[in-house]
mmCIF file of C-alpha atoms in Angstrom:
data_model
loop_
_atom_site.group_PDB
_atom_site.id
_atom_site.type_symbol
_atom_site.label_atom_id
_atom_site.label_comp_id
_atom_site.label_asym_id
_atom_site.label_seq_id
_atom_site.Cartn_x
_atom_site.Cartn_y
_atom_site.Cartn_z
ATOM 1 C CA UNK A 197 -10.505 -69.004 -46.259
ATOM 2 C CA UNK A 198 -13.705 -69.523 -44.357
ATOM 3 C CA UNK A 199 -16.397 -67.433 -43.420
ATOM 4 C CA UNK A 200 -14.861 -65.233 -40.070
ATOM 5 C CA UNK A 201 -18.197 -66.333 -37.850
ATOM 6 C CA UNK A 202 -17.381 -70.108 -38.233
ATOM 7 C CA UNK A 203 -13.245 -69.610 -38.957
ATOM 8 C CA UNK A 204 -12.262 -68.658 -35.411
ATOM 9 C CA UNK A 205 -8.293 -69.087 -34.858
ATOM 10 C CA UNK A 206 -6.818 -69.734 -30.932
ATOM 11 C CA UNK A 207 -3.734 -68.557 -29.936
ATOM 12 C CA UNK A 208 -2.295 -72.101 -30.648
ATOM 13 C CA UNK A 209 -3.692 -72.208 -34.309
ATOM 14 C CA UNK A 210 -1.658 -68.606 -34.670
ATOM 15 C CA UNK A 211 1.361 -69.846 -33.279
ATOM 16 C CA UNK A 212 1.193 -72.798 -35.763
ATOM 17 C CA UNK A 213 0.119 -71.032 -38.757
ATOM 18 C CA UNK A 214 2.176 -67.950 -38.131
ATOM 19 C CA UNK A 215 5.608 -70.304 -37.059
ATOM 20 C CA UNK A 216 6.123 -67.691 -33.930
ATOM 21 C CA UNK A 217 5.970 -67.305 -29.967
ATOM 22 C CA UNK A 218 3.091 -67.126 -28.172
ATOM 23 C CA UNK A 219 4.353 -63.431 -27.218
ATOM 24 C CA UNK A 220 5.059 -62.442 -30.872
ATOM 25 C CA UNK A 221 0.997 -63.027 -31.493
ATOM 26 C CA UNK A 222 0.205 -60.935 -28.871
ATOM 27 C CA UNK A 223 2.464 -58.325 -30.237
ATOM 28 C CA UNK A 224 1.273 -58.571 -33.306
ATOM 29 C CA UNK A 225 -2.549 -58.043 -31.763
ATOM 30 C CA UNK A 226 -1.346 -54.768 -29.319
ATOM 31 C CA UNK A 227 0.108 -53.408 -32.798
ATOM 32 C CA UNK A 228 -2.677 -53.710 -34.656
ATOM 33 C CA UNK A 229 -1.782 -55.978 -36.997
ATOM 34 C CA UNK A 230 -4.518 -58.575 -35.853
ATOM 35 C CA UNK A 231 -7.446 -57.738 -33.936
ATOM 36 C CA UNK A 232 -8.855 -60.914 -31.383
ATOM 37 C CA UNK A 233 -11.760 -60.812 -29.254
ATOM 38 C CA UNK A 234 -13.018 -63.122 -26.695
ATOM 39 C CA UNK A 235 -15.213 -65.673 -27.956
ATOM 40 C CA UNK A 236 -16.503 -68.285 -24.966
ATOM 41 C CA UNK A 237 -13.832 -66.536 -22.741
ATOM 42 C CA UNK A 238 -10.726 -67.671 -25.413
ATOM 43 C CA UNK A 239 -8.806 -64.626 -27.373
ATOM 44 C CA UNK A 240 -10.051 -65.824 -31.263
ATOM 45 C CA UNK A 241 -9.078 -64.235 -34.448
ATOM 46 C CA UNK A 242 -11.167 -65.179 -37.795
ATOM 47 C CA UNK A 243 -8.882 -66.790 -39.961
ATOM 48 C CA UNK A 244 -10.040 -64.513 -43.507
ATOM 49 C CA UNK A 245 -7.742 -61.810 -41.106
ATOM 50 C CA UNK A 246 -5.010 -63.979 -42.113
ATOM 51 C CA UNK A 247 -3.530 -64.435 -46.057
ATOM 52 C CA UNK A 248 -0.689 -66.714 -47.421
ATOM 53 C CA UNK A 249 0.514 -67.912 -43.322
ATOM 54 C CA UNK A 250 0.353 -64.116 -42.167
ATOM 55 C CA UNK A 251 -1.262 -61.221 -40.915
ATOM 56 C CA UNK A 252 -3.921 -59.483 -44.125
ATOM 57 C CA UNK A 253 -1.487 -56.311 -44.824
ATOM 58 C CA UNK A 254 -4.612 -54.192 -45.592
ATOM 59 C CA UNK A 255 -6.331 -54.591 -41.995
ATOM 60 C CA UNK A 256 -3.504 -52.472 -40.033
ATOM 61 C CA UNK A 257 -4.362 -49.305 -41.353
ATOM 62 C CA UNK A 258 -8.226 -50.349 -41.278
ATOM 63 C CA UNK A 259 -7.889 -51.337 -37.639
ATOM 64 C CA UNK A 260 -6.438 -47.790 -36.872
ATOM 65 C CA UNK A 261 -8.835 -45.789 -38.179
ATOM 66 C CA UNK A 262 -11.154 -47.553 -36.894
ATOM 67 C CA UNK A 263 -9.606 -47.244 -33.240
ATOM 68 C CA UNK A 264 -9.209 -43.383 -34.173
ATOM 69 C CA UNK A 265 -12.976 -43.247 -34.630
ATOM 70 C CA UNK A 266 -14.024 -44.343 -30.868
ATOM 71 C CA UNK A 267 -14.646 -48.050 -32.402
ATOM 72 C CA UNK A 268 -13.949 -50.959 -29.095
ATOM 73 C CA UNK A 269 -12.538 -53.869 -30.599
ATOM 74 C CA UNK A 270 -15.646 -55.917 -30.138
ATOM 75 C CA UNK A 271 -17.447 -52.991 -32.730
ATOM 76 C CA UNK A 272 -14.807 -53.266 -34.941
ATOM 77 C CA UNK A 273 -14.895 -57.187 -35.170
ATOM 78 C CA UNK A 274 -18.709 -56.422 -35.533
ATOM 79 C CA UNK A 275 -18.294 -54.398 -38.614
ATOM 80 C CA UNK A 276 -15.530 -56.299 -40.500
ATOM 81 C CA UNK A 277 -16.881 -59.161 -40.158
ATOM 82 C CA UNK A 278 -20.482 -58.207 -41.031
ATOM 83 C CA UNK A 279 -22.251 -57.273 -44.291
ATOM 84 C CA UNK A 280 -21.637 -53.359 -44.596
ATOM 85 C CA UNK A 281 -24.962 -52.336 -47.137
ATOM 86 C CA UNK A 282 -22.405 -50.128 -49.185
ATOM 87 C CA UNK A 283 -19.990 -52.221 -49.496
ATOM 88 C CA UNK A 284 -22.288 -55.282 -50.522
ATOM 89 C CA UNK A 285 -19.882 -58.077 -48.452
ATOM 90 C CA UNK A 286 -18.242 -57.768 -45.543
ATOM 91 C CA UNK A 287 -15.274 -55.158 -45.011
ATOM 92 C CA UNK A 288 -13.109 -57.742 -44.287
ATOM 93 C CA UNK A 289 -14.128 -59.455 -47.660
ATOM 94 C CA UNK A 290 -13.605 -56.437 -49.745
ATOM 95 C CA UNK A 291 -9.722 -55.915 -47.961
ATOM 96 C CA UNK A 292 -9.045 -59.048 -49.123
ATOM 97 C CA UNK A 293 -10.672 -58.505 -52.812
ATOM 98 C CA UNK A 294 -8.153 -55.965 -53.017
ATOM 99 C CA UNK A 295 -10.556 -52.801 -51.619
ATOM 100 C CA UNK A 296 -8.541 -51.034 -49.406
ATOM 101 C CA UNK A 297 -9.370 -47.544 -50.224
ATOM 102 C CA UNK A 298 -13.192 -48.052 -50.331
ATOM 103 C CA UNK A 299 -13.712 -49.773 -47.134
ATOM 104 C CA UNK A 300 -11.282 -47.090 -45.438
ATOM 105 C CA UNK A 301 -13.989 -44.419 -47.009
ATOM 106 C CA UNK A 302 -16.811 -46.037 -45.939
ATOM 107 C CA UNK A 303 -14.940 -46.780 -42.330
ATOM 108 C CA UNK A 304 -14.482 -42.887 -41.961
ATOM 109 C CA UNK A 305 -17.939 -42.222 -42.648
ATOM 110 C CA UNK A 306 -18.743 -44.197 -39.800
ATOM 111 C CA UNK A 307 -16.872 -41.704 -37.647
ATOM 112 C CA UNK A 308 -19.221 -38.781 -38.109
#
């Protein structure tokens, strides 16, 4: 996948790559199985949240804890999508390299 500051999905894209409704994204989004924030006033996603045509299974929990901790959605795009120092990539690069349990520590950290 691309790099999630130039691979911004639209709703359309998700419908297409996902193969469901319009409503079924935004579900998908309320539940925390996607996060999307408003980039130039259109709800984006960045495609690395997505893996093999659907939602990364490992950024639920990740979104949850990070909603937990006090974290606005526009914070928690912020941080998944940016280099974390302790990580050494971006959270959202070490979910998808199979890191789940290390970027959750380092997530709760960020709560206290």
């Amino acid at each position: 996948m691309t790099d999630p500051a130039a691979g911004w999905l639209s709703m359309p894209d998700l419908v297409e790559l996902l193969g469901i409704s319009p409503s079924k994204v935004h579900r998908l989004i309320e539940d925390r199985h996607l996060l999307a924030i408003r980039v130039d006033g259109v709800l984006r996603v960045p495609a690395d949240f997505l893996k093999d045509g659907e939602p990364l299974h490992e950024l639920r929990g990740t979104l949850m804890l990070l909603a937990d901790s006090g974290y606005s959605d526009e914070e928690a795009m912020h941080w998944l999508t940016g280099v974390d120092d302790s990580l050494g990539v971006s959270p959202i690069a070490a979910l998808r390299a199979g890191r789940k349990a290390e970027v959750r520590r380092v997530a709760q950290a960020l709560a206290f």
